[in-house]
XYZ file of C-alpha atoms in Angstrom:
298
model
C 24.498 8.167 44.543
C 22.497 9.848 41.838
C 19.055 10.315 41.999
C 18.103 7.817 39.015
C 20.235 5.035 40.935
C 18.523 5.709 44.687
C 15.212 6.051 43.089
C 16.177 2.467 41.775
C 16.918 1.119 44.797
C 13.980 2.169 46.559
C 11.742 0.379 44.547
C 12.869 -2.668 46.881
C 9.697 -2.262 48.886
C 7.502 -2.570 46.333
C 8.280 -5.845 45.103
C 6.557 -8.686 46.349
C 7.897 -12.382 45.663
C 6.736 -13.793 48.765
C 2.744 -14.209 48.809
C 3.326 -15.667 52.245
C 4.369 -12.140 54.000
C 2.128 -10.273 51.839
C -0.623 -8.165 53.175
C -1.861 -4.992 51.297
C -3.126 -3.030 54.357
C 1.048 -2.429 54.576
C 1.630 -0.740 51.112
C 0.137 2.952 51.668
C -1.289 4.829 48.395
C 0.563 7.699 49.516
C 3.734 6.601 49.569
C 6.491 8.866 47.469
C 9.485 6.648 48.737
C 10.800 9.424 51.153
C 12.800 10.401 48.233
C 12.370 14.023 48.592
C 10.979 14.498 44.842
C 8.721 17.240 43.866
C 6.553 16.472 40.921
C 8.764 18.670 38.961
C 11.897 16.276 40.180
C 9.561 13.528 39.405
C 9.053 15.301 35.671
C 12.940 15.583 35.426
C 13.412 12.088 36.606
C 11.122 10.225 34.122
C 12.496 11.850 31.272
C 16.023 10.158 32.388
C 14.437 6.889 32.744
C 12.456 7.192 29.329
C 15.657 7.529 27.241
C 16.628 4.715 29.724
C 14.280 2.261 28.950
C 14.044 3.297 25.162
C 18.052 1.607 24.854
C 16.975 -1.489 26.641
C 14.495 -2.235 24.548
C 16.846 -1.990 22.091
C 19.019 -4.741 23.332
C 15.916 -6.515 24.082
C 14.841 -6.752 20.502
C 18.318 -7.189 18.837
C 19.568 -10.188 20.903
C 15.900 -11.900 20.599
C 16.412 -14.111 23.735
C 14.029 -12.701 26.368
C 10.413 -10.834 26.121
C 8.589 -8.600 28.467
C 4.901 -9.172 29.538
C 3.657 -6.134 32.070
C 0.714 -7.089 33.592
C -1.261 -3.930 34.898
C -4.240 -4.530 37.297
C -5.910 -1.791 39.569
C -9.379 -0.731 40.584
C -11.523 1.815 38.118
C -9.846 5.113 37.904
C -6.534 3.123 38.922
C -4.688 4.746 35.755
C -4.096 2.138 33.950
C -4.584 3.811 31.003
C -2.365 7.032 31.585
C 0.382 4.548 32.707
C 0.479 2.411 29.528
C 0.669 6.008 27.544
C 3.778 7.326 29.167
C 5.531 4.170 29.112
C 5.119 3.621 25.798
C 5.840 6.736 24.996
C 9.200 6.219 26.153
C 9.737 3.117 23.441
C 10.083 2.204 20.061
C 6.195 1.521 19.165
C 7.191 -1.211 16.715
C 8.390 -2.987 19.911
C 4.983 -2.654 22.164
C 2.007 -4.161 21.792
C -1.460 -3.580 24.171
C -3.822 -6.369 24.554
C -6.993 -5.144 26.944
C -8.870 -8.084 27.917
C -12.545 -7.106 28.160
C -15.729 -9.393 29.261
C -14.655 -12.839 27.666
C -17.162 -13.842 24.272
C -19.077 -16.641 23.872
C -15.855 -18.210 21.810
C -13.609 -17.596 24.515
C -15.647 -19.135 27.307
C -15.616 -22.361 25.362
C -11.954 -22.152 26.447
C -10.103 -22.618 29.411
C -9.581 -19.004 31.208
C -5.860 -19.183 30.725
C -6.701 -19.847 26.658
C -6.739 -16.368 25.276
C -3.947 -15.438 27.980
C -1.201 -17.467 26.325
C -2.322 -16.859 23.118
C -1.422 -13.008 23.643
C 1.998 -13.957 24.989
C 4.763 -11.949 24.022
C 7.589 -13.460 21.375
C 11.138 -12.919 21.661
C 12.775 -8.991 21.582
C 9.315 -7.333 22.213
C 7.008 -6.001 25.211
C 3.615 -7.051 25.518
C 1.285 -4.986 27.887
C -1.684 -6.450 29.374
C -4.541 -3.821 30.666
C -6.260 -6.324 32.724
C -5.367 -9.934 32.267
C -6.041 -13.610 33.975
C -6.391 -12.026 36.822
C -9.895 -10.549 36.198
C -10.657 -14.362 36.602
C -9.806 -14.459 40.200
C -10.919 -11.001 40.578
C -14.187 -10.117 38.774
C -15.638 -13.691 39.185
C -14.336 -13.618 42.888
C -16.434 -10.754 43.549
C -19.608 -11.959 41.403
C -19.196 -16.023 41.002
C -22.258 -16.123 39.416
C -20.447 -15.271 36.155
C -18.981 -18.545 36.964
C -21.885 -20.513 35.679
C -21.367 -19.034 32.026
C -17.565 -20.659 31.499
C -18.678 -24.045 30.557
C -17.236 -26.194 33.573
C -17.264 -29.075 35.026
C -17.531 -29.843 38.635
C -17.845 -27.679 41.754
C -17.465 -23.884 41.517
C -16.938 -21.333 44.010
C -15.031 -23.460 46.078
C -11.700 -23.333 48.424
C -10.318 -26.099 46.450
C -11.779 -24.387 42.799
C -9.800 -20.753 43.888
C -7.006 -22.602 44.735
C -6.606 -24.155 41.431
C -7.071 -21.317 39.513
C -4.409 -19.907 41.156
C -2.091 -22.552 40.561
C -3.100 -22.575 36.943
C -2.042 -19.093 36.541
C 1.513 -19.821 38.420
C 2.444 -22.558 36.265
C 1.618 -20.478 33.597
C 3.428 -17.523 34.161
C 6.173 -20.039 35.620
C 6.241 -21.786 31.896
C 6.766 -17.816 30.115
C 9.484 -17.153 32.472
C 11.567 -20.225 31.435
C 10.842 -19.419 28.359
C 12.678 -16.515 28.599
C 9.454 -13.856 29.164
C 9.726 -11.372 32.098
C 6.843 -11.400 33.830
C 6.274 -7.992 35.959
C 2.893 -7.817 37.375
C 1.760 -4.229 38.458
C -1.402 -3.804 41.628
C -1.663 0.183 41.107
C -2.891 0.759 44.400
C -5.217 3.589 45.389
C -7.386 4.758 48.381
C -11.006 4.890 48.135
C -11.379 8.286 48.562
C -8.546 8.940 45.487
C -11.057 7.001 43.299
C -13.866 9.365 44.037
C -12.336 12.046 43.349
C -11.078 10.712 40.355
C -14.495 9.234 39.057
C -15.939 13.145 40.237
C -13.225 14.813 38.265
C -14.337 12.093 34.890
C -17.958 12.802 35.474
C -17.331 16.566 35.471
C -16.178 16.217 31.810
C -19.101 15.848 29.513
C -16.417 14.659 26.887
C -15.587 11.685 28.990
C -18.747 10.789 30.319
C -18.919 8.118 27.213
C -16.387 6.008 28.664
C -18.792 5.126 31.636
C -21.752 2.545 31.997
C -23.786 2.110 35.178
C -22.006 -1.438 35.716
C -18.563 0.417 35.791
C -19.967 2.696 38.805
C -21.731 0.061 40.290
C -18.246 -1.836 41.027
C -17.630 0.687 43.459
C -19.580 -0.608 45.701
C -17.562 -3.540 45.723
C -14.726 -2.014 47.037
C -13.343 -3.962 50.202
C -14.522 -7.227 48.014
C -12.197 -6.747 45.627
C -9.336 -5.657 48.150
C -10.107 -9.119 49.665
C -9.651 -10.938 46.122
C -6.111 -8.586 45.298
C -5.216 -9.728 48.650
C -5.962 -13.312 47.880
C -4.388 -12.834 44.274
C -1.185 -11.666 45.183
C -0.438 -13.620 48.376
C -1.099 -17.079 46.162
C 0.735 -15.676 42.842
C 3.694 -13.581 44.135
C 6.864 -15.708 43.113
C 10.611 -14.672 42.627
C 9.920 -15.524 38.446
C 6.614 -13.462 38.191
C 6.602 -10.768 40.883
C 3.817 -8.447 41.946
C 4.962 -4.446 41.941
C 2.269 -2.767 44.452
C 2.778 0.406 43.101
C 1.446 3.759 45.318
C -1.067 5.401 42.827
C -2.619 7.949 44.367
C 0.310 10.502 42.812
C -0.382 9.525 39.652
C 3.819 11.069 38.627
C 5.683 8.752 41.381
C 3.190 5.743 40.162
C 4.409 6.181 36.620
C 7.763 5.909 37.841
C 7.664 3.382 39.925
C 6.191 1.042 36.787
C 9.084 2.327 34.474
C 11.638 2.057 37.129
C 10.677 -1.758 37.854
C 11.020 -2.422 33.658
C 14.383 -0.729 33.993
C 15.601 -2.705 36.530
C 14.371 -6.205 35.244
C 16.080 -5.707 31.627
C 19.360 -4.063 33.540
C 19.482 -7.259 35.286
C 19.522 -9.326 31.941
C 22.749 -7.601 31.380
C 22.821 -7.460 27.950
C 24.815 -6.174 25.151
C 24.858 -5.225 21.448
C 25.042 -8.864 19.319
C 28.357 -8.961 17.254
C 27.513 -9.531 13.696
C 29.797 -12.855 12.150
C 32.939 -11.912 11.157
C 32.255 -12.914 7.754
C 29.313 -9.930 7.782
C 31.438 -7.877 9.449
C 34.448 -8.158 7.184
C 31.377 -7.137 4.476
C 30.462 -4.142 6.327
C 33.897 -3.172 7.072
C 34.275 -3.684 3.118
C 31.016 -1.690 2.016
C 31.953 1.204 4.614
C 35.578 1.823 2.684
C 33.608 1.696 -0.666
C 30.891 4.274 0.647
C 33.945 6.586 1.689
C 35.592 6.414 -1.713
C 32.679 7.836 -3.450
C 32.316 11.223 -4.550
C 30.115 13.522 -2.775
């Protein structure tokens, strides 16, 4: 077995589509997939998968059928950013799209949560890539529900019975893109505590990146075994076989890349599909125009 194909297959353990068995204190930040790959391997490796995932999209966008939507989610200094660079730099950028959902506005919060969501939806033949999505609404508000009391709603808040129907909001949602033909791959990138602060210390060491922090970014920090209690909660009530959760070890920040455009690779493989034959009245043309190309002179 090559290495591209049992670097494939160990993705396996990743992949959650059962909330039910799901707990995150199992998936270790560490983990390299006992592969045996250097970071050079790793180097080698993505290249191969790049080239890859750069023909699938190409039979993703010519036989307009099926769409991508890659969810990432993490904590700060996750890389979220670094991992939506390398895989799109291994695709067509007329293909991609980003959407990063910051702090909804006051027009959005006159909106259901789920409102600006579908309205960034992917259409057929192209990948959409969402740096933070719904789920900073069972997240962020999780942690701080008094943010709750800005959205405009009606009834209780902060309840049992108010999480729980958030959560099946978002399934039926992401339940309605997948029969319309949208891939849904959902990406946790999961890293310690202690990976994070020496991420944020290596950040704050740059004077040129210091602009990319505000206190309230630092603050969340404190937060941190909160929010592992709200991923927890997250993916146990939205991991389903047609919107999985990847829980993707980040603290090597070369094996997490992989792992995220391994997973793509493996959900368009499984779509199986193949160049679109052109009519054979337009093919009959091009066969036609081809002859007349070769009979000119050079």
């Amino acid at each position: 077995m090559n290495k591209l194909a049992k670097f494939l297959r160990a993705l396996d353990s990743y992949h959650i589509t059962d909330g039910d068995k799901f707990d995150l204190k199992d998936h270790n930040p560490n983990d390299d997939g006992d592969l045996g790959l250097t970071k050079a391997d790793g180097a080698k490796l993505l290249k191969t998968v790049k080239k890859r995932l750069l023909d699938l999209q190409d039979l993703l966008y010519a036989n307009q059928t099926h769409s991508v939507l890659i969810i990432l989610q993490g904590m700060d200094a996750a890389g979220k950013d670094g991992t939506i660079k390398h895989v799109m730099s291994g695709v067509n950028p007329q293909g991609v799209s980003v959407t990063s959902f910051k702090q909804p506005g006051p027009t959005e919060l006159l909106h259901g949560f789920l409102w600006r969501i579908h309205l960034a939806a992917p259409q057929v033949g192209r990948i959409v890539i969402f740096n933070r999505s719904q789920y900073e609404d069972v997240l962020v508000t999780r942690v701080h529900p008094e943010l709750l009391e800005h959205e405009h709603l009606s009834g209780e808040i902060n309840t049992p019975e108010f999480w729980a129907g958030r959560y099946s909001d978002i399934r039926h949602l992401e339940h309605y893109l997948s029969r319309q033909g949208t891939i849904v791959l959902k990406f946790f990138l999961n890293i310690s505590r202690e990976e994070q602060r020496e991420r944020l210390l290596a950040r704050l060491d740059i004077p040129d990146k210091r602009w990319k922090f505000s206190p309230s970014d630092l603050r969340e920090r404190e937060y941190w075994d909160d929010y592992q209690k709200a991923y927890q909660a997250a993916i146990s009530e939205t991991a389903r076989p047609y919107a999985p959760w990847i829980i993707v070890p980040s603290n090597h920040k070369w094996y997490a890349r992989l792992v995220v455009i391994g997973a793509i690779i493996r959900a368009l493989q499984n779509l199986q599909q193949q160049a679109p034959k052109p009519a054979p009245e337009v093919g009959k043309f091009l066969d036609d125009y081809r002859a007349r190309l070769l009979k000119e002179q050079p």
